[in-house]
PDB file of C-alpha atoms in Angstrom:
ATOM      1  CA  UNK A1222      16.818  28.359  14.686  1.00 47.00           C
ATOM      2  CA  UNK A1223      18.349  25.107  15.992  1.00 50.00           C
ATOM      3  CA  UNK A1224      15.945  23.068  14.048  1.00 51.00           C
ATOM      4  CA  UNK A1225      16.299  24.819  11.269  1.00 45.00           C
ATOM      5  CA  UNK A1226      20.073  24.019  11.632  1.00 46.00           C
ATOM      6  CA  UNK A1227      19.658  20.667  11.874  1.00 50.00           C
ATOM      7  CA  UNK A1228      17.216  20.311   9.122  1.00 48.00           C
ATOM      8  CA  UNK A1229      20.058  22.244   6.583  1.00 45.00           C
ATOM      9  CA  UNK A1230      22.605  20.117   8.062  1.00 48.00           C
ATOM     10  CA  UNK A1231      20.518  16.472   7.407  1.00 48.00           C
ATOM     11  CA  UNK A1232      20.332  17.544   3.525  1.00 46.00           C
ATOM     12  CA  UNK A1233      24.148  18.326   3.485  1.00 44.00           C
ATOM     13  CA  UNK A1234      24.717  14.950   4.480  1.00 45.00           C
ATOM     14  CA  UNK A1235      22.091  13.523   2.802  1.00 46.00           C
ATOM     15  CA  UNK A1236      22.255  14.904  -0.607  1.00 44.00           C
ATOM     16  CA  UNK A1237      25.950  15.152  -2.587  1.00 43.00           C
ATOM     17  CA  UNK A1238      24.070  18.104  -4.826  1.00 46.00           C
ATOM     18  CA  UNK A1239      22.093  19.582  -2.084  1.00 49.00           C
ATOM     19  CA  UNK A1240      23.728  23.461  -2.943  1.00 53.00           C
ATOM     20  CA  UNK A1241      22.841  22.912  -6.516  1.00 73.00           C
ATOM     21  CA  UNK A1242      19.202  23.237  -6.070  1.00 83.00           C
ATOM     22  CA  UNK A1243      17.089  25.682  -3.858  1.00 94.00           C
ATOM     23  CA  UNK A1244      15.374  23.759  -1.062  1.00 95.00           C
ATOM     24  CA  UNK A1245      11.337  24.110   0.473  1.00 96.00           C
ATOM     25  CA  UNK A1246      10.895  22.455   3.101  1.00 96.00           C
ATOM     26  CA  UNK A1247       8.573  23.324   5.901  1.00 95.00           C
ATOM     27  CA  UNK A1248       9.717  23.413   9.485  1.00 93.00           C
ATOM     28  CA  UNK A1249       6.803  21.210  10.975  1.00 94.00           C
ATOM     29  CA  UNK A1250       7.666  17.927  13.166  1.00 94.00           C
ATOM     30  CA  UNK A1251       5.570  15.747  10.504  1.00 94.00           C
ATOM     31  CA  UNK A1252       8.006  16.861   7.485  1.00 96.00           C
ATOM     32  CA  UNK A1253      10.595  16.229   9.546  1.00 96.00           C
ATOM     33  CA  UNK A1254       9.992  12.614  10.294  1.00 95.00           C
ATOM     34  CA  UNK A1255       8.760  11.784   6.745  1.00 96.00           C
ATOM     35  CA  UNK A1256      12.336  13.748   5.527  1.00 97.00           C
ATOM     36  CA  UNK A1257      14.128  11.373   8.428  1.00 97.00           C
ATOM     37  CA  UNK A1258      12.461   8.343   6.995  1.00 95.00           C
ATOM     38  CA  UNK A1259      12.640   9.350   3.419  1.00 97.00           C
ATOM     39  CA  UNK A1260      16.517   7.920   2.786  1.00 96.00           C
ATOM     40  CA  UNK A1261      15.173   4.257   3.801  1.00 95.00           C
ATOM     41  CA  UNK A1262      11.711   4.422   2.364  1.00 95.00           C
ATOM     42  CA  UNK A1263      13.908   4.880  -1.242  1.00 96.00           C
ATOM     43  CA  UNK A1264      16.113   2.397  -0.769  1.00 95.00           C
ATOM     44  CA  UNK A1265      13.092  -0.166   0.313  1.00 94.00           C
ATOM     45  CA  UNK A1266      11.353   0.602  -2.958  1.00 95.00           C
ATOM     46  CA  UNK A1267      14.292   0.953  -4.883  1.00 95.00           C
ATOM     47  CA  UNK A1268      13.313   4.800  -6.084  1.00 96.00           C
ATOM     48  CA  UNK A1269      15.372   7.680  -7.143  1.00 94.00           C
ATOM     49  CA  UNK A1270      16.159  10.385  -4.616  1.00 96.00           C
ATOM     50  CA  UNK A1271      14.597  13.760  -6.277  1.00 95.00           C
ATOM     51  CA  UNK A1272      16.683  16.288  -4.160  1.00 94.00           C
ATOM     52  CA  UNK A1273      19.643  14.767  -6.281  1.00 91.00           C
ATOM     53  CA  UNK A1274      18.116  14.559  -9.861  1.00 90.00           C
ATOM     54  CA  UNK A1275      18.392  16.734 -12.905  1.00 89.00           C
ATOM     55  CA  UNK A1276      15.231  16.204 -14.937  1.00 91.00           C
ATOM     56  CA  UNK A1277      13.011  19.221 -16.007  1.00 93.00           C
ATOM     57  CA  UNK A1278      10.250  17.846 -13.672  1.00 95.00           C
ATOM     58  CA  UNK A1279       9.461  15.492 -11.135  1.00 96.00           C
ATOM     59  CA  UNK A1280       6.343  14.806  -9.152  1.00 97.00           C
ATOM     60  CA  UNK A1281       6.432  11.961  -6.172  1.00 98.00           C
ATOM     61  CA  UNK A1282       3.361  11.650  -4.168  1.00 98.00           C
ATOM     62  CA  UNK A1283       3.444   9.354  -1.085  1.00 98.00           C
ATOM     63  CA  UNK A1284      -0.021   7.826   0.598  1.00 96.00           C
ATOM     64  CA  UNK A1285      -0.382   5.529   3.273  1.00 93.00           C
ATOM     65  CA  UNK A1286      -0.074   2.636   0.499  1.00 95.00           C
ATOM     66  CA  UNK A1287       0.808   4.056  -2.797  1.00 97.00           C
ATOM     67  CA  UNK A1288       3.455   5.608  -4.459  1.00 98.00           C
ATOM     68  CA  UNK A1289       2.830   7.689  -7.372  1.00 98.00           C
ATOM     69  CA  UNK A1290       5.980   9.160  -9.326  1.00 97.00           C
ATOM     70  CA  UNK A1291       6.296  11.043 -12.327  1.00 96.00           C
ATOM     71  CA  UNK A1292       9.490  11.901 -14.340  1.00 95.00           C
ATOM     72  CA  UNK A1293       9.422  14.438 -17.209  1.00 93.00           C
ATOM     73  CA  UNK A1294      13.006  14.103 -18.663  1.00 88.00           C
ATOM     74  CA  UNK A1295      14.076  13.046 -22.691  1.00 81.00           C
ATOM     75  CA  UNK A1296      12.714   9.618 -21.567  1.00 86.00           C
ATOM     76  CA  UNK A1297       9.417  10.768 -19.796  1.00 93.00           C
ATOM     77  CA  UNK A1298       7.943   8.050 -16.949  1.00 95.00           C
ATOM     78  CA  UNK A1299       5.014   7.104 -15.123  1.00 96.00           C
ATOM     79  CA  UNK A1300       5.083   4.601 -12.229  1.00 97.00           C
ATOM     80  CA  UNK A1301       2.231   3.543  -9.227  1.00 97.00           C
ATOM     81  CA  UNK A1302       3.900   1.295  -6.531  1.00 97.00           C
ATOM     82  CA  UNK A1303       1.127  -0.338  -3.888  1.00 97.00           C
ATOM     83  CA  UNK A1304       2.565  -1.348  -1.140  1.00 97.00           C
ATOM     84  CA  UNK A1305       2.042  -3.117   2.515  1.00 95.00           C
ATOM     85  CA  UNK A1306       2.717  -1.175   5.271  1.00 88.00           C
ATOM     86  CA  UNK A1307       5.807  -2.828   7.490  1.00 80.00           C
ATOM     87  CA  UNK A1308       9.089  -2.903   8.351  1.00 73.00           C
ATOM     88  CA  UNK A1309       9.701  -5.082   5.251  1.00 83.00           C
ATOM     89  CA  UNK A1310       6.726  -3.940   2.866  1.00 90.00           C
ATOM     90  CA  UNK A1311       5.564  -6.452   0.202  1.00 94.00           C
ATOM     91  CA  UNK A1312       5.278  -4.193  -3.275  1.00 96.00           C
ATOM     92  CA  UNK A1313       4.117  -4.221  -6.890  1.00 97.00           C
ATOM     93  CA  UNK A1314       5.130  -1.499  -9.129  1.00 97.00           C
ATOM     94  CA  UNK A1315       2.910  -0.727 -12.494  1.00 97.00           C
ATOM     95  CA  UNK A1316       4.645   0.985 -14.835  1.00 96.00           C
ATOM     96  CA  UNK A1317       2.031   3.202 -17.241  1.00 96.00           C
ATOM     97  CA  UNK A1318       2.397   3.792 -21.381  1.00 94.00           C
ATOM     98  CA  UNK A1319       3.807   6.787 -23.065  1.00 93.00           C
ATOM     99  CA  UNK A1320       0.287   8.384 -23.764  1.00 93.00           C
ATOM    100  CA  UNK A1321      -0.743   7.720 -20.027  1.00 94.00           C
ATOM    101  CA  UNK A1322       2.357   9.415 -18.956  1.00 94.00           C
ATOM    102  CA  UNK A1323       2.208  12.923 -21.598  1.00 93.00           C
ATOM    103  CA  UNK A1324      -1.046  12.774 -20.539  1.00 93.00           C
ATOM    104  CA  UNK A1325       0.025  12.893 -16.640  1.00 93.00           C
ATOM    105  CA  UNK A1326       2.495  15.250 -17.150  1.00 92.00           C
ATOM    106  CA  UNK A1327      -0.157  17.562 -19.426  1.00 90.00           C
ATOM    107  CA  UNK A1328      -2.386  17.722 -16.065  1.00 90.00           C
ATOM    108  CA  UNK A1329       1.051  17.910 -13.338  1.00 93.00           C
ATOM    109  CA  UNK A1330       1.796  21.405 -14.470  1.00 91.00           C
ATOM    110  CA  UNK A1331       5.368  22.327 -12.773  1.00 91.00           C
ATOM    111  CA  UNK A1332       4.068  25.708 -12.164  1.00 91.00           C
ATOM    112  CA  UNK A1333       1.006  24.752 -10.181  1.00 92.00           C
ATOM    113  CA  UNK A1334       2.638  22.495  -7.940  1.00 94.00           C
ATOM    114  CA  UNK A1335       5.514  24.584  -7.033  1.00 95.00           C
ATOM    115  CA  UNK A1336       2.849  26.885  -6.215  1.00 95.00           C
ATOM    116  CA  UNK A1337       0.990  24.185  -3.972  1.00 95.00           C
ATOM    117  CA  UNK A1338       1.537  25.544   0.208  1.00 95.00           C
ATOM    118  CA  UNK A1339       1.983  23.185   2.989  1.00 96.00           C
ATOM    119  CA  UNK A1340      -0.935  22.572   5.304  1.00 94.00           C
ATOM    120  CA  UNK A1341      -0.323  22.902   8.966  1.00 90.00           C
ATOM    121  CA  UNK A1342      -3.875  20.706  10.001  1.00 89.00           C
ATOM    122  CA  UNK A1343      -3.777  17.419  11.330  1.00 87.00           C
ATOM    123  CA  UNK A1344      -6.713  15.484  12.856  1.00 83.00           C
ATOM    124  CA  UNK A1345      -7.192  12.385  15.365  1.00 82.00           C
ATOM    125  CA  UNK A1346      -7.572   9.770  12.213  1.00 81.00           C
ATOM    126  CA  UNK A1347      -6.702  10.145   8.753  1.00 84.00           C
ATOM    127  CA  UNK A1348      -3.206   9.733   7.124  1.00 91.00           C
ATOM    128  CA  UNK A1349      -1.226  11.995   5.228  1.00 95.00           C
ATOM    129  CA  UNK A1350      -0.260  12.839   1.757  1.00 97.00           C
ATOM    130  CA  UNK A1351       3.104  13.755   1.362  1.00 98.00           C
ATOM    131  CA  UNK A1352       4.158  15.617  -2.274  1.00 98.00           C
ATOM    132  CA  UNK A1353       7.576  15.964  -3.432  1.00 98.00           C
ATOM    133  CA  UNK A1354       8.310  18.086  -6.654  1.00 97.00           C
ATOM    134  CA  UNK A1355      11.477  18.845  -8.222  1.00 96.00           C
ATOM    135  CA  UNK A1356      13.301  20.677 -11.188  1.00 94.00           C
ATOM    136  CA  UNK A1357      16.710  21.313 -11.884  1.00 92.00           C
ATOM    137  CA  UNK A1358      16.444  24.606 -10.224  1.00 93.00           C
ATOM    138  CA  UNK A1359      14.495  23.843  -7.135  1.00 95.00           C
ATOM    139  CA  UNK A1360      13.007  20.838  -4.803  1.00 96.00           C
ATOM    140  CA  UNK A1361      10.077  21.142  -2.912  1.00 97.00           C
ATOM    141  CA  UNK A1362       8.267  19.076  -0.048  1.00 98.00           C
ATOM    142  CA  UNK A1363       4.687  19.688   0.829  1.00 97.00           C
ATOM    143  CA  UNK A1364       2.214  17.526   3.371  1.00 97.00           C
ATOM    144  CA  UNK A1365      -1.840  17.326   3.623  1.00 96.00           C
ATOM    145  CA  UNK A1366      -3.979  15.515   5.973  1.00 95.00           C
ATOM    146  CA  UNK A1367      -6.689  13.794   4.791  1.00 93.00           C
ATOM    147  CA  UNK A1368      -7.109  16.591   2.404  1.00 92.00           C
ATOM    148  CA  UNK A1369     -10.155  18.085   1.838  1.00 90.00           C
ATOM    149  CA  UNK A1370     -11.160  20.836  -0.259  1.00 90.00           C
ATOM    150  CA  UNK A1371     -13.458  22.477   1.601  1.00 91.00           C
ATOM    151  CA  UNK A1372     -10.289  23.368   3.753  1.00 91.00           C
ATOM    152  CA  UNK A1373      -8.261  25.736   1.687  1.00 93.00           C
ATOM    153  CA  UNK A1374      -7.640  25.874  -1.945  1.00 94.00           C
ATOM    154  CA  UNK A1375      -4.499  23.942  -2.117  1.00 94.00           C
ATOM    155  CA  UNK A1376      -6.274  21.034  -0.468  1.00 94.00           C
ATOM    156  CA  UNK A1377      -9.005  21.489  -3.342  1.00 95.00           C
ATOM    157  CA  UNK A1378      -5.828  21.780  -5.719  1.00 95.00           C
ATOM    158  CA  UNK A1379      -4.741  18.147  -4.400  1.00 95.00           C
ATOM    159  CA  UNK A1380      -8.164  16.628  -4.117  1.00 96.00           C
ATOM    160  CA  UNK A1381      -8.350  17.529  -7.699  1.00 94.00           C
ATOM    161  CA  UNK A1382      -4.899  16.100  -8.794  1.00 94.00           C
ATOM    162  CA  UNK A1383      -5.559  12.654  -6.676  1.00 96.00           C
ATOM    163  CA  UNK A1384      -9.427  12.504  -8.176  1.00 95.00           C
ATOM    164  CA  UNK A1385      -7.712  12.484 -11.479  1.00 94.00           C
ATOM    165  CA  UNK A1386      -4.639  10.071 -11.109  1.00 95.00           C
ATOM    166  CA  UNK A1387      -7.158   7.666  -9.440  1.00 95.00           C
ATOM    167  CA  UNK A1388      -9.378   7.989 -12.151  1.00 94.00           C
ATOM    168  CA  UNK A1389      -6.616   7.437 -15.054  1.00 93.00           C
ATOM    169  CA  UNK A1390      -4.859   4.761 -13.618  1.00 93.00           C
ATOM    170  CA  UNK A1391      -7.938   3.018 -12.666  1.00 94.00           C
ATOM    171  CA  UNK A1392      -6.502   2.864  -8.720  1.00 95.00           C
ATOM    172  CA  UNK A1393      -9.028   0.392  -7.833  1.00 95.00           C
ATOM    173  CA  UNK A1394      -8.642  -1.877  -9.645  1.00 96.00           C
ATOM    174  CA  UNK A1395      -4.877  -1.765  -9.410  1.00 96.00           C
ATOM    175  CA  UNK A1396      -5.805  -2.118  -5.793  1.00 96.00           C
ATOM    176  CA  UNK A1397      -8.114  -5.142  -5.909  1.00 96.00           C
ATOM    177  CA  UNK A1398      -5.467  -7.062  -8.566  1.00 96.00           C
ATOM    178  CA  UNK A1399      -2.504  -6.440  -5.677  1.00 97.00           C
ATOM    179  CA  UNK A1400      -4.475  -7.642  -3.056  1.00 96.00           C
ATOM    180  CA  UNK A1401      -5.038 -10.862  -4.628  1.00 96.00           C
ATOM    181  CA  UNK A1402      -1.761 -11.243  -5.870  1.00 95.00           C
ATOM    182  CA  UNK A1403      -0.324 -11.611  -2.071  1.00 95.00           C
ATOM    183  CA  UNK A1404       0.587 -14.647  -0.799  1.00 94.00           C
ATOM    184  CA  UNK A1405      -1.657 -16.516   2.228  1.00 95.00           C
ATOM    185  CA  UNK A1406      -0.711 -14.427   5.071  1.00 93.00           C
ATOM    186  CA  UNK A1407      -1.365 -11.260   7.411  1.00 92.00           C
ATOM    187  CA  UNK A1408      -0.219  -8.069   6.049  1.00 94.00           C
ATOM    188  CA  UNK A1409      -0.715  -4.668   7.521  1.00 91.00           C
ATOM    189  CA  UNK A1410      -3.304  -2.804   5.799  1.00 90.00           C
ATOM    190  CA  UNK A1411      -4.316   0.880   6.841  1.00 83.00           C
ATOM    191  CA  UNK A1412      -5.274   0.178  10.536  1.00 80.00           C
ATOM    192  CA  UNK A1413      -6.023  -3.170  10.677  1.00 84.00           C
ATOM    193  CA  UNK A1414      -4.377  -6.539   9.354  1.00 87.00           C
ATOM    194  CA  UNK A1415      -5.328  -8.001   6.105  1.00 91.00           C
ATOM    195  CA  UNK A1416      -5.593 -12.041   6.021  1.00 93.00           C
ATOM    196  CA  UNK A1417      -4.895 -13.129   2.737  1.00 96.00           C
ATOM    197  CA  UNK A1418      -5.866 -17.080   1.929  1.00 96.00           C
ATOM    198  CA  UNK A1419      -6.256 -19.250  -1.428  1.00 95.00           C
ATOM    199  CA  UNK A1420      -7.103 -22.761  -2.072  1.00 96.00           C
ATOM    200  CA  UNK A1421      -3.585 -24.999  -3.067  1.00 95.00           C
ATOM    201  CA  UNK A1422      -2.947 -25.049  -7.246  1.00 93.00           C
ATOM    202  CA  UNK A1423      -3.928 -27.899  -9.633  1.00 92.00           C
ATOM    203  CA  UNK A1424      -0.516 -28.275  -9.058  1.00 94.00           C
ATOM    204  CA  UNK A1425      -0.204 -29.597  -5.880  1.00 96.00           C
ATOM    205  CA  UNK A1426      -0.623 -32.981  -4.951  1.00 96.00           C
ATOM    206  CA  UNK A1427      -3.560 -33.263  -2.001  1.00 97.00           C
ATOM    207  CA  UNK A1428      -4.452 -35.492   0.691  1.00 97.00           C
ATOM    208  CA  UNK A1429      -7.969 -36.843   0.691  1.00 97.00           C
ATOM    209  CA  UNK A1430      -8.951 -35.057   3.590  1.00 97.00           C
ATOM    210  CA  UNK A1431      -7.870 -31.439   1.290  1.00 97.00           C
ATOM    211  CA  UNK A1432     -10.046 -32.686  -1.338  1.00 96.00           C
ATOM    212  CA  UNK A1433     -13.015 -32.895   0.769  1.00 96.00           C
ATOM    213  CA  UNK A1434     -12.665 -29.722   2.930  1.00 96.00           C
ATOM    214  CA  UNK A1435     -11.855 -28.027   0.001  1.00 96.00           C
ATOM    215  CA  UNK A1436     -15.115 -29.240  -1.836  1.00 96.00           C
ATOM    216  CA  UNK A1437     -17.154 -28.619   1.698  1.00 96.00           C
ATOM    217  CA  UNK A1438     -15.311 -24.856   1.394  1.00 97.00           C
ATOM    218  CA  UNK A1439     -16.728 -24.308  -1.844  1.00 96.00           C
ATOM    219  CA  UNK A1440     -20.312 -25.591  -1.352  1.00 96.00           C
ATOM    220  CA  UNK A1441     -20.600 -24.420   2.258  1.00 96.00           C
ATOM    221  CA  UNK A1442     -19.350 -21.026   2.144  1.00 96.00           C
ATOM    222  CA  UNK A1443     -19.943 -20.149  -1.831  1.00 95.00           C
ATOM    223  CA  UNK A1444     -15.853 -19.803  -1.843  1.00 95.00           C
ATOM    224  CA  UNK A1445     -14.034 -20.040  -5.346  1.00 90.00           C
ATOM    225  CA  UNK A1446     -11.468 -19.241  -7.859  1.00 83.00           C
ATOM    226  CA  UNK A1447     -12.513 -15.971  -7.765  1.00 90.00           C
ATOM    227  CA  UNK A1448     -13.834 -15.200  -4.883  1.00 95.00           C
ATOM    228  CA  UNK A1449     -11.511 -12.135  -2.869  1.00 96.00           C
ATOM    229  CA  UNK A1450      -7.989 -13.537  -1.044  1.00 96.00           C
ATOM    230  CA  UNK A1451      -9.188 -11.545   1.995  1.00 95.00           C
ATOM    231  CA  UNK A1452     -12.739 -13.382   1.899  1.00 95.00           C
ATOM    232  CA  UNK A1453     -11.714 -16.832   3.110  1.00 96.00           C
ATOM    233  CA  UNK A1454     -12.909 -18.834   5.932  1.00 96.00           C
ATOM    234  CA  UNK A1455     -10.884 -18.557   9.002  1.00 96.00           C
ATOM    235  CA  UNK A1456      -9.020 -21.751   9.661  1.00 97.00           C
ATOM    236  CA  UNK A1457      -8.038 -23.646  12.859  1.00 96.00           C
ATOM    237  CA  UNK A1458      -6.166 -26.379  13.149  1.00 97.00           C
ATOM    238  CA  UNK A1459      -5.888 -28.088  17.096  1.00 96.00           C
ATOM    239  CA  UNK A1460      -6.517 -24.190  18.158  1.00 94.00           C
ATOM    240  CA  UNK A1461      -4.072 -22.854  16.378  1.00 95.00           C
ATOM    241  CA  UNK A1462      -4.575 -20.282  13.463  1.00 95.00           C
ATOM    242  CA  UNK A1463      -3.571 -21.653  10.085  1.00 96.00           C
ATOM    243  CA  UNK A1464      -4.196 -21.450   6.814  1.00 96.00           C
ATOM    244  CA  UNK A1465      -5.970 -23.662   3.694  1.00 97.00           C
ATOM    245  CA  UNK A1466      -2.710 -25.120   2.901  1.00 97.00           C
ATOM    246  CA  UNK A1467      -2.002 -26.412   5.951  1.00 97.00           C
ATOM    247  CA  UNK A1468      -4.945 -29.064   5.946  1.00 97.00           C
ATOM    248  CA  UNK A1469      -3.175 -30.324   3.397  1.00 98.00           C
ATOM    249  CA  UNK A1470      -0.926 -32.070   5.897  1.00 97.00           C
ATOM    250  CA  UNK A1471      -3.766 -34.287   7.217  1.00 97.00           C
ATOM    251  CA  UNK A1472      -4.993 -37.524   5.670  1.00 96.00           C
ATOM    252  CA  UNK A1473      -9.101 -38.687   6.869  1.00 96.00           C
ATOM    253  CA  UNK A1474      -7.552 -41.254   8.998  1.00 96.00           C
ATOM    254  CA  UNK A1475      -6.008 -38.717  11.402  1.00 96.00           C
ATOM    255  CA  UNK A1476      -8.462 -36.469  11.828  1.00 96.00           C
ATOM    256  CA  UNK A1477     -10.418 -36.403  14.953  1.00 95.00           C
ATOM    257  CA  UNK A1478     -13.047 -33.685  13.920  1.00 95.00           C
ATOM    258  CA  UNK A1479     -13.860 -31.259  11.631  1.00 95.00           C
ATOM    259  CA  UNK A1480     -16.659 -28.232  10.676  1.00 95.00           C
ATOM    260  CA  UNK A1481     -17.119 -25.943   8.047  1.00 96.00           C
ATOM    261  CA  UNK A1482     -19.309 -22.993   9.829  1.00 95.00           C
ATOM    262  CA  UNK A1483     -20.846 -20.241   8.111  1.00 94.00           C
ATOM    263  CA  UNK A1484     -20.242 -16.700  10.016  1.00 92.00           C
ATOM    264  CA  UNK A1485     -22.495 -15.954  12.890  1.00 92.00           C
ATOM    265  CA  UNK A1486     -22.716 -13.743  15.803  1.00 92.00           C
ATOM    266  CA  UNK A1487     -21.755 -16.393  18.035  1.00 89.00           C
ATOM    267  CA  UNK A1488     -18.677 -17.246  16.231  1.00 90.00           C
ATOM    268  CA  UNK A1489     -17.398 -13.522  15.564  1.00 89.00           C
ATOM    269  CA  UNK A1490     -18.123 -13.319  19.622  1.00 91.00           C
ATOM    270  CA  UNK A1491     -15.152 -16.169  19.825  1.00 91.00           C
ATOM    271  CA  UNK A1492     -13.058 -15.118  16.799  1.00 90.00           C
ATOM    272  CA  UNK A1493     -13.745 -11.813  16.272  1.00 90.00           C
ATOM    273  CA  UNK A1494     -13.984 -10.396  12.643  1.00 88.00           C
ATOM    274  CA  UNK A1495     -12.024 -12.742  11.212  1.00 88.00           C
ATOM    275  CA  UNK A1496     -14.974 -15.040  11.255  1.00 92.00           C
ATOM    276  CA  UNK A1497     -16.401 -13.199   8.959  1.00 93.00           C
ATOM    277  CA  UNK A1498     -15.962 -15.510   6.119  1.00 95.00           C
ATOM    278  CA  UNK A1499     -16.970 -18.495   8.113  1.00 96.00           C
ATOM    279  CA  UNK A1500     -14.574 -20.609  10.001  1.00 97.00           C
ATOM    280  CA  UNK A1501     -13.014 -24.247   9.312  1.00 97.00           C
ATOM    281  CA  UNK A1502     -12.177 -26.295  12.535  1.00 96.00           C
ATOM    282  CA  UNK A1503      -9.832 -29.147  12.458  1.00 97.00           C
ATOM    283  CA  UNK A1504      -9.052 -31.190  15.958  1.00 97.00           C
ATOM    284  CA  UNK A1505      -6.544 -34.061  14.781  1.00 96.00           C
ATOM    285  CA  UNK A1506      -6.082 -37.425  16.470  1.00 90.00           C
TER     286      UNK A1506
END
């Protein structure tokens, strides 16, 4: 009862319209902290809070690195943001066409989702799939682990829905395009840390020792222009981790060593997987 309480009382304060609408939300801890977390996950990705909006229909689906919403309203909407995962997430939003989004809304029946029932499971690994839907009449909140459909039928119901929104929006490739788009860097990705690299622009004037790692880069480890950002070589610079741009503080004249090494067991054994790619080792004077 006292959780129930405090779960009414968090959408009072929360939401100016809360008593306009009728409310599901199951009482499980892991609704709870994605409802607790919900007010600043909008704000970070600058999206509309659904308890508080008067369209006909509204889907939101939230994965460990997308979000998916849906508006059906005079001026219907599609949107997929991909996001990091942080504190301060990096984002890109795609916005889809008209006939992408009747089409989205055709296969999002209102019915069917309001229908859809929470799923109490939850396993060791995995992430969850959080749904919100909303009409003017009533806003609803439902979670799945990892869902699968052999489990139950609304996990088969949301296999089904995800299956197809991956398939329209092409999710892969929206994917692989955001990826590359990230500046060099380490970035949070599922449960391990992405390292995103890229050779410097035509833009950029370069030292003569750039020129020639960048050449040795290219021939050595089969790197270019279109090769993945999180497929470059692992650079060091005097011990340090760096990145390509970096060398591009260094003339020949003050450098004391340098390798381009194509990945081995011996040096994932030092550097671990982010060897992978091969490494680039610069000792300066």
């Amino acid at each position: 009862m006292k959780q129930l309480l405090k779960t009414a009382l968090l959408f009072l304060l929360l939401s100016p319209v809360y008593g306009q609408k009728s409310v599901d939300i199951p009482q499980t801890k892991v609704v709870e902290v994605f409802m607790d977390k919900l007010p600043s996950k909008l704000e970070a990705f600058n999206l509309k809070d659904l308890r508080s909006s008067d369209d006909a229909f509204n889907v939101r689906i939230w994965q460990q690195h997308s979000i998916f919403t849906l508006n059906d309203t005079q001026t219907s909407s599609s949107e997929y943001k991909l996001h990091t995962t942080s504190d301060s997430p990096v984002y890109t939003t795609t916005a889809f066409s008209d006939e992408m989004t009747a089409d989205l809304i055709d296969f999002f029946k209102p019915s069917e989702m309001m229908q859809l029932q929470n799923d109490n499971t939850r396993g060791i690994d995995g992430s969850f799939v959080y749904i919100e839907i909303a009409t003017k009449e009533k806003y609803k909140v439902v979670s799945y682990w990892s869902p699968n459909a052999s489990r139950n039928k609304d996990c088969k119901a949301v296999v089904a829905l995800l299956d197809n929104l991956y398939s329209k929006v092409n999710y892969d490739d929206l994917v692989h395009t955001f990826l590359n788009s990230l500046a060099p860097g380490r970035y949070k990705w599922g449960m391990s840390t992405l390292r995103i690299d890229r050779f410097l622009g035509d833009d950029i004037e370069k030292t003569d020792f750039y020129n020639r790692v960048e050449g040795d880069i290219k021939e050595q480890l089969s790197v270019s222009s279109t090769t993945n950002r999180w497929e470059y070589p692992l650079v060091m610079i005097n011990g340090e981790l760096s990145k390509i741009a970096d060398l591009n503080q260094y003339s020949l004249k003050e450098v004391k060593k340098f390798d381009v090494m194509k990945s081995n067991a011996g040096l994932q054994a030092i550097y671990g997987t982010s060897a992978k790619h091969g490494v680039v080792i610069l000792d300066t004077i």
